[in-house]
Amino acid sequence: MSAKIIDGKAVAEEIKTEIRAATDALAAAGRRRPGLAVVMVGNAAASEVYVRNKRRACEQAGIISSAHDLSAGTSEAELLALIGLLNTDSAIDGILVQLPLPPQVRPRSVIDAINPAKDVDGFHPYNLGRLAQREPLLRCCTPYGVMRLLESIGAKLAGIQAVVVGASSIVGRPMALELLLAGATVTVCHSRTRDLAAEVARADLVVAAVGQPNKVRGEWIKPGAIVIDVGINRLGDGRLAGDVEFAPAAARAGWITPVPGGVGPMTVAMLMQNTLEAYQKR
């Protein structure tokens, strides 16, 4: 292995420590701590793990977490009513609704209902639009976390060739906008890309966010490239794997994120950062 490992867990801990210092300073000055409402509908095992991690991160960062665990049968109208109450709650600075949602609830309706000033996931069209206009407010947590990881290794992004594999509204598209904002030349690859191998092979930076294990082959990686693997996939034998074929990619890359321990912890840390920023903006 020749690539240097980008330790997302360590960077995330640093960020949460900084946030804790800021929230402790608020409390010492007699001000309230930031508040985050975490809403979960149903009891999907993966969602329970994610929500538990987010609530634990709130404790570490000195942020007040308000739990709203709803039954799987909750109607869209009931969920929207709760969001309406949280939008007007002066003690709540951020609202997070854990995805996926049950089939009777439309994610777009839920995302649109959240006050953009409390949209700490960064999914609201207003916040995505601000990013597209190069005037970001609250930013999508995973792409925001990737940018902080790149900053942590001193990556110079202006003018480089960046390839984002995956075009979802949660990661791929906002990731491309973040990289454009940093001055990179960005190509977004998706299911209709004709020659994925050729696109990846010319990239100085590859961000893989497609949700398919080992979709990006290690042999495609340009020598010395930075590889950011957003994917986290459970294999048949229970092991976790990213979207990038790790060992052969690490033999060619200059820097690479592991799975787990790379981007995942950063997503949660940037949720805490967004909650603090939402508090400060309000």
Short mmCIF file of N, CA and C in Angstrom, two decimals, residues 128-246:
data_model
loop_
_atom_site.label_atom_id
_atom_site.label_comp_id
_atom_site.label_asym_id
_atom_site.label_seq_id
_atom_site.Cartn_x
_atom_site.Cartn_y
_atom_site.Cartn_z
N LEU A 128 -29.69 24.10 -1.31
CA LEU A 128 -28.98 23.61 -2.49
C LEU A 128 -28.84 24.71 -3.53
N GLY A 129 -29.89 25.53 -3.66
CA GLY A 129 -29.83 26.64 -4.60
C GLY A 129 -28.79 27.68 -4.20
N ARG A 130 -28.66 27.94 -2.92
CA ARG A 130 -27.64 28.88 -2.46
C ARG A 130 -26.24 28.35 -2.78
N LEU A 131 -26.05 27.05 -2.63
CA LEU A 131 -24.76 26.45 -2.98
C LEU A 131 -24.50 26.60 -4.48
N ALA A 132 -25.53 26.37 -5.29
CA ALA A 132 -25.38 26.50 -6.74
C ALA A 132 -25.06 27.94 -7.14
N GLN A 133 -25.54 28.90 -6.34
CA GLN A 133 -25.28 30.31 -6.62
C GLN A 133 -23.97 30.80 -5.99
N ARG A 134 -23.21 29.86 -5.44
CA ARG A 134 -21.91 30.17 -4.82
C ARG A 134 -22.04 31.05 -3.58
N GLU A 135 -23.19 30.93 -2.90
CA GLU A 135 -23.43 31.64 -1.65
C GLU A 135 -24.01 30.66 -0.63
N PRO A 136 -23.23 29.64 -0.23
CA PRO A 136 -23.79 28.59 0.63
C PRO A 136 -24.16 29.08 2.02
N LEU A 137 -25.22 28.49 2.53
CA LEU A 137 -25.62 28.71 3.93
C LEU A 137 -25.43 27.38 4.66
N LEU A 138 -26.50 26.60 4.83
CA LEU A 138 -26.36 25.27 5.41
C LEU A 138 -26.09 24.29 4.28
N ARG A 139 -25.01 23.50 4.44
CA ARG A 139 -24.52 22.67 3.34
C ARG A 139 -24.77 21.19 3.64
N CYS A 140 -24.97 20.40 2.59
CA CYS A 140 -25.17 18.95 2.76
C CYS A 140 -24.02 18.35 3.54
N CYS A 141 -24.34 17.58 4.57
CA CYS A 141 -23.33 17.16 5.55
C CYS A 141 -22.21 16.32 4.94
N THR A 142 -22.55 15.35 4.09
CA THR A 142 -21.51 14.48 3.57
C THR A 142 -20.54 15.22 2.64
N PRO A 143 -21.02 15.96 1.63
CA PRO A 143 -20.08 16.74 0.81
C PRO A 143 -19.29 17.76 1.63
N TYR A 144 -19.94 18.38 2.58
CA TYR A 144 -19.27 19.34 3.46
C TYR A 144 -18.15 18.63 4.22
N GLY A 145 -18.44 17.42 4.70
CA GLY A 145 -17.42 16.64 5.40
C GLY A 145 -16.26 16.26 4.49
N VAL A 146 -16.56 15.92 3.24
CA VAL A 146 -15.50 15.60 2.28
C VAL A 146 -14.59 16.81 2.09
N MET A 147 -15.18 17.99 1.99
CA MET A 147 -14.37 19.20 1.80
C MET A 147 -13.46 19.43 3.00
N ARG A 148 -13.95 19.15 4.20
CA ARG A 148 -13.11 19.31 5.40
C ARG A 148 -11.99 18.27 5.41
N LEU A 149 -12.27 17.05 4.94
CA LEU A 149 -11.21 16.05 4.85
C LEU A 149 -10.13 16.49 3.87
N LEU A 150 -10.54 17.02 2.73
CA LEU A 150 -9.57 17.49 1.74
C LEU A 150 -8.75 18.64 2.31
N GLU A 151 -9.40 19.49 3.06
CA GLU A 151 -8.69 20.60 3.72
C GLU A 151 -7.67 20.06 4.71
N SER A 152 -8.03 18.98 5.41
CA SER A 152 -7.14 18.44 6.46
C SER A 152 -5.83 17.90 5.90
N ILE A 153 -5.83 17.50 4.61
CA ILE A 153 -4.59 17.00 4.01
C ILE A 153 -3.90 18.06 3.15
N GLY A 154 -4.46 19.26 3.18
CA GLY A 154 -3.85 20.35 2.41
C GLY A 154 -4.02 20.23 0.92
N ALA A 155 -5.10 19.59 0.48
CA ALA A 155 -5.32 19.40 -0.96
C ALA A 155 -5.57 20.74 -1.64
N LYS A 156 -4.90 20.96 -2.75
CA LYS A 156 -5.09 22.14 -3.57
C LYS A 156 -6.06 21.77 -4.70
N LEU A 157 -7.25 22.32 -4.66
CA LEU A 157 -8.31 21.88 -5.56
C LEU A 157 -8.45 22.74 -6.81
N ALA A 158 -7.98 23.95 -6.78
CA ALA A 158 -8.17 24.84 -7.92
C ALA A 158 -7.48 24.27 -9.16
N GLY A 159 -8.27 24.07 -10.21
CA GLY A 159 -7.73 23.62 -11.48
C GLY A 159 -7.56 22.14 -11.65
N ILE A 160 -7.77 21.34 -10.61
CA ILE A 160 -7.58 19.90 -10.75
C ILE A 160 -8.76 19.26 -11.48
N GLN A 161 -8.54 18.05 -12.00
CA GLN A 161 -9.61 17.26 -12.60
C GLN A 161 -10.25 16.40 -11.51
N ALA A 162 -11.51 16.67 -11.22
CA ALA A 162 -12.24 15.90 -10.20
C ALA A 162 -13.36 15.11 -10.86
N VAL A 163 -13.51 13.86 -10.46
CA VAL A 163 -14.60 13.02 -10.97
C VAL A 163 -15.44 12.57 -9.78
N VAL A 164 -16.74 12.84 -9.85
CA VAL A 164 -17.69 12.37 -8.85
C VAL A 164 -18.47 11.23 -9.48
N VAL A 165 -18.42 10.07 -8.85
CA VAL A 165 -19.15 8.91 -9.35
C VAL A 165 -20.43 8.78 -8.53
N GLY A 166 -21.56 9.09 -9.17
CA GLY A 166 -22.84 9.13 -8.47
C GLY A 166 -23.44 10.52 -8.59
N ALA A 167 -24.74 10.59 -8.86
CA ALA A 167 -25.38 11.88 -9.11
C ALA A 167 -26.61 12.10 -8.23
N SER A 168 -26.61 11.52 -7.02
CA SER A 168 -27.76 11.70 -6.15
C SER A 168 -27.85 13.13 -5.65
N SER A 169 -29.06 13.52 -5.23
CA SER A 169 -29.25 14.86 -4.68
C SER A 169 -28.66 14.99 -3.28
N ILE A 170 -28.39 13.86 -2.64
CA ILE A 170 -27.86 13.88 -1.27
C ILE A 170 -26.34 14.01 -1.25
N VAL A 171 -25.66 13.37 -2.21
CA VAL A 171 -24.19 13.42 -2.22
C VAL A 171 -23.64 13.91 -3.55
N GLY A 172 -23.93 13.19 -4.63
CA GLY A 172 -23.23 13.45 -5.90
C GLY A 172 -23.37 14.86 -6.42
N ARG A 173 -24.60 15.35 -6.54
CA ARG A 173 -24.82 16.68 -7.10
C ARG A 173 -24.25 17.78 -6.20
N PRO A 174 -24.59 17.80 -4.89
CA PRO A 174 -23.98 18.84 -4.05
C PRO A 174 -22.46 18.71 -3.94
N MET A 175 -21.93 17.48 -4.05
CA MET A 175 -20.48 17.31 -4.04
C MET A 175 -19.85 18.00 -5.24
N ALA A 176 -20.48 17.85 -6.39
CA ALA A 176 -19.97 18.51 -7.59
C ALA A 176 -20.00 20.02 -7.43
N LEU A 177 -21.06 20.55 -6.82
CA LEU A 177 -21.15 21.99 -6.60
C LEU A 177 -20.08 22.48 -5.62
N GLU A 178 -19.81 21.69 -4.58
CA GLU A 178 -18.76 22.06 -3.62
C GLU A 178 -17.40 22.14 -4.33
N LEU A 179 -17.12 21.16 -5.18
CA LEU A 179 -15.84 21.14 -5.88
C LEU A 179 -15.74 22.25 -6.90
N LEU A 180 -16.84 22.57 -7.56
CA LEU A 180 -16.85 23.72 -8.47
C LEU A 180 -16.55 25.00 -7.71
N LEU A 181 -17.15 25.12 -6.53
CA LEU A 181 -16.92 26.31 -5.70
C LEU A 181 -15.45 26.45 -5.32
N ALA A 182 -14.77 25.30 -5.18
CA ALA A 182 -13.35 25.30 -4.82
C ALA A 182 -12.44 25.47 -6.04
N GLY A 183 -13.02 25.55 -7.23
CA GLY A 183 -12.23 25.81 -8.42
C GLY A 183 -11.79 24.59 -9.20
N ALA A 184 -12.31 23.42 -8.86
CA ALA A 184 -11.96 22.22 -9.60
C ALA A 184 -12.76 22.14 -10.90
N THR A 185 -12.22 21.40 -11.87
CA THR A 185 -12.96 21.06 -13.08
C THR A 185 -13.63 19.71 -12.82
N VAL A 186 -14.96 19.69 -12.86
CA VAL A 186 -15.70 18.56 -12.31
C VAL A 186 -16.47 17.80 -13.39
N THR A 187 -16.33 16.48 -13.36
CA THR A 187 -17.14 15.59 -14.18
C THR A 187 -17.98 14.73 -13.24
N VAL A 188 -19.28 14.64 -13.51
CA VAL A 188 -20.18 13.79 -12.72
C VAL A 188 -20.54 12.57 -13.56
N CYS A 189 -20.22 11.39 -13.04
CA CYS A 189 -20.53 10.13 -13.72
C CYS A 189 -21.77 9.49 -13.09
N HIS A 190 -22.51 8.74 -13.90
CA HIS A 190 -23.77 8.15 -13.44
C HIS A 190 -24.04 6.87 -14.24
N SER A 191 -25.24 6.36 -14.12
CA SER A 191 -25.54 5.05 -14.71
C SER A 191 -25.45 5.05 -16.23
N ARG A 192 -25.52 6.20 -16.87
CA ARG A 192 -25.45 6.25 -18.32
C ARG A 192 -24.08 6.72 -18.85
N THR A 193 -23.14 6.87 -17.95
CA THR A 193 -21.79 7.21 -18.38
C THR A 193 -21.23 6.07 -19.24
N ARG A 194 -20.70 6.39 -20.39
CA ARG A 194 -20.31 5.36 -21.35
C ARG A 194 -19.02 4.64 -20.98
N ASP A 195 -18.05 5.37 -20.46
CA ASP A 195 -16.76 4.75 -20.16
C ASP A 195 -16.27 5.24 -18.81
N LEU A 196 -16.81 4.63 -17.76
CA LEU A 196 -16.47 5.05 -16.40
C LEU A 196 -14.98 4.90 -16.13
N ALA A 197 -14.39 3.83 -16.60
CA ALA A 197 -12.96 3.59 -16.36
C ALA A 197 -12.12 4.74 -16.91
N ALA A 198 -12.44 5.21 -18.10
CA ALA A 198 -11.66 6.30 -18.71
C ALA A 198 -11.85 7.60 -17.94
N GLU A 199 -13.05 7.86 -17.47
CA GLU A 199 -13.30 9.09 -16.72
C GLU A 199 -12.52 9.08 -15.40
N VAL A 200 -12.56 7.95 -14.71
CA VAL A 200 -11.84 7.85 -13.43
C VAL A 200 -10.34 7.93 -13.65
N ALA A 201 -9.85 7.34 -14.72
CA ALA A 201 -8.41 7.25 -14.95
C ALA A 201 -7.73 8.60 -15.14
N ARG A 202 -8.49 9.63 -15.54
CA ARG A 202 -7.87 10.94 -15.74
C ARG A 202 -8.06 11.88 -14.56
N ALA A 203 -8.65 11.37 -13.48
CA ALA A 203 -9.01 12.22 -12.35
C ALA A 203 -7.86 12.37 -11.35
N ASP A 204 -7.62 13.61 -10.94
CA ASP A 204 -6.70 13.87 -9.82
C ASP A 204 -7.40 13.61 -8.49
N LEU A 205 -8.72 13.70 -8.51
CA LEU A 205 -9.54 13.45 -7.32
C LEU A 205 -10.76 12.64 -7.74
N VAL A 206 -10.99 11.53 -7.06
CA VAL A 206 -12.17 10.69 -7.31
C VAL A 206 -13.00 10.67 -6.03
N VAL A 207 -14.27 11.03 -6.16
CA VAL A 207 -15.22 10.89 -5.06
C VAL A 207 -16.26 9.87 -5.49
N ALA A 208 -16.29 8.71 -4.85
CA ALA A 208 -17.20 7.63 -5.21
C ALA A 208 -18.39 7.62 -4.26
N ALA A 209 -19.59 7.80 -4.83
CA ALA A 209 -20.79 7.87 -4.01
C ALA A 209 -21.95 7.27 -4.78
N VAL A 210 -21.81 6.00 -5.12
CA VAL A 210 -22.80 5.35 -5.96
C VAL A 210 -23.57 4.24 -5.24
N GLY A 211 -23.05 3.77 -4.09
CA GLY A 211 -23.75 2.75 -3.32
C GLY A 211 -23.66 1.36 -3.89
N GLN A 212 -22.55 1.05 -4.58
CA GLN A 212 -22.33 -0.30 -5.12
C GLN A 212 -20.92 -0.74 -4.73
N PRO A 213 -20.79 -1.86 -4.02
CA PRO A 213 -19.47 -2.27 -3.54
C PRO A 213 -18.48 -2.51 -4.68
N ASN A 214 -17.31 -1.91 -4.51
CA ASN A 214 -16.20 -2.09 -5.46
C ASN A 214 -16.55 -1.68 -6.89
N LYS A 215 -17.44 -0.73 -7.03
CA LYS A 215 -17.84 -0.25 -8.35
C LYS A 215 -16.66 0.40 -9.08
N VAL A 216 -15.83 1.12 -8.33
CA VAL A 216 -14.65 1.79 -8.91
C VAL A 216 -13.45 0.86 -8.74
N ARG A 217 -12.92 0.36 -9.81
CA ARG A 217 -11.82 -0.59 -9.77
C ARG A 217 -10.51 0.12 -9.44
N GLY A 218 -9.70 -0.56 -8.64
CA GLY A 218 -8.43 0.03 -8.24
C GLY A 218 -7.51 0.32 -9.40
N GLU A 219 -7.56 -0.52 -10.43
CA GLU A 219 -6.67 -0.35 -11.58
C GLU A 219 -6.98 0.91 -12.39
N TRP A 220 -8.17 1.50 -12.16
CA TRP A 220 -8.54 2.72 -12.88
C TRP A 220 -7.89 3.97 -12.29
N ILE A 221 -7.46 3.89 -11.05
CA ILE A 221 -7.02 5.08 -10.33
C ILE A 221 -5.71 5.63 -10.90
N LYS A 222 -5.70 6.91 -11.15
CA LYS A 222 -4.51 7.59 -11.64
C LYS A 222 -3.44 7.59 -10.53
N PRO A 223 -2.20 7.25 -10.82
CA PRO A 223 -1.16 7.25 -9.79
C PRO A 223 -1.07 8.60 -9.08
N GLY A 224 -1.12 8.56 -7.76
CA GLY A 224 -1.02 9.77 -6.96
C GLY A 224 -2.33 10.48 -6.71
N ALA A 225 -3.43 9.98 -7.25
CA ALA A 225 -4.72 10.65 -7.09
C ALA A 225 -5.23 10.56 -5.65
N ILE A 226 -6.14 11.47 -5.32
CA ILE A 226 -6.84 11.42 -4.04
C ILE A 226 -8.14 10.66 -4.26
N VAL A 227 -8.41 9.69 -3.40
CA VAL A 227 -9.61 8.86 -3.54
C VAL A 227 -10.46 9.00 -2.27
N ILE A 228 -11.67 9.51 -2.45
CA ILE A 228 -12.62 9.67 -1.35
C ILE A 228 -13.77 8.70 -1.58
N ASP A 229 -13.93 7.74 -0.68
CA ASP A 229 -14.94 6.69 -0.83
C ASP A 229 -16.09 6.97 0.12
N VAL A 230 -17.21 7.45 -0.43
CA VAL A 230 -18.38 7.76 0.38
C VAL A 230 -19.21 6.52 0.66
N GLY A 231 -19.11 5.52 -0.18
CA GLY A 231 -19.97 4.34 -0.08
C GLY A 231 -19.71 3.51 1.16
N ILE A 232 -20.78 2.93 1.68
CA ILE A 232 -20.65 1.95 2.76
C ILE A 232 -21.69 0.86 2.50
N ASN A 233 -21.20 -0.31 2.18
CA ASN A 233 -22.05 -1.41 1.71
C ASN A 233 -21.78 -2.66 2.56
N ARG A 234 -22.86 -3.34 2.93
CA ARG A 234 -22.75 -4.58 3.71
C ARG A 234 -22.67 -5.76 2.74
N LEU A 235 -21.57 -6.51 2.81
CA LEU A 235 -21.39 -7.66 1.94
C LEU A 235 -22.11 -8.89 2.50
N GLY A 236 -22.19 -9.93 1.72
CA GLY A 236 -22.89 -11.13 2.13
C GLY A 236 -22.31 -11.79 3.36
N ASP A 237 -21.00 -11.62 3.57
CA ASP A 237 -20.36 -12.22 4.75
C ASP A 237 -20.37 -11.30 5.96
N GLY A 238 -21.07 -10.16 5.85
CA GLY A 238 -21.18 -9.24 6.97
C GLY A 238 -20.16 -8.13 6.99
N ARG A 239 -19.11 -8.23 6.17
CA ARG A 239 -18.09 -7.20 6.14
C ARG A 239 -18.62 -5.95 5.45
N LEU A 240 -18.01 -4.79 5.80
CA LEU A 240 -18.34 -3.54 5.15
C LEU A 240 -17.35 -3.27 4.03
N ALA A 241 -17.85 -2.73 2.94
CA ALA A 241 -16.99 -2.37 1.81
C ALA A 241 -17.46 -1.05 1.24
N GLY A 242 -16.53 -0.31 0.68
CA GLY A 242 -16.88 0.95 0.05
C GLY A 242 -17.24 0.76 -1.41
N ASP A 243 -17.34 1.87 -2.12
CA ASP A 243 -17.62 1.83 -3.55
C ASP A 243 -16.34 1.64 -4.36
N VAL A 244 -15.18 1.77 -3.70
CA VAL A 244 -13.89 1.66 -4.37
C VAL A 244 -13.23 0.35 -3.96
N GLU A 245 -12.64 -0.33 -4.90
CA GLU A 245 -11.86 -1.54 -4.63
C GLU A 245 -10.60 -1.11 -3.87
N PHE A 246 -10.61 -1.29 -2.56
CA PHE A 246 -9.68 -0.56 -1.71
C PHE A 246 -8.21 -0.92 -1.92
#
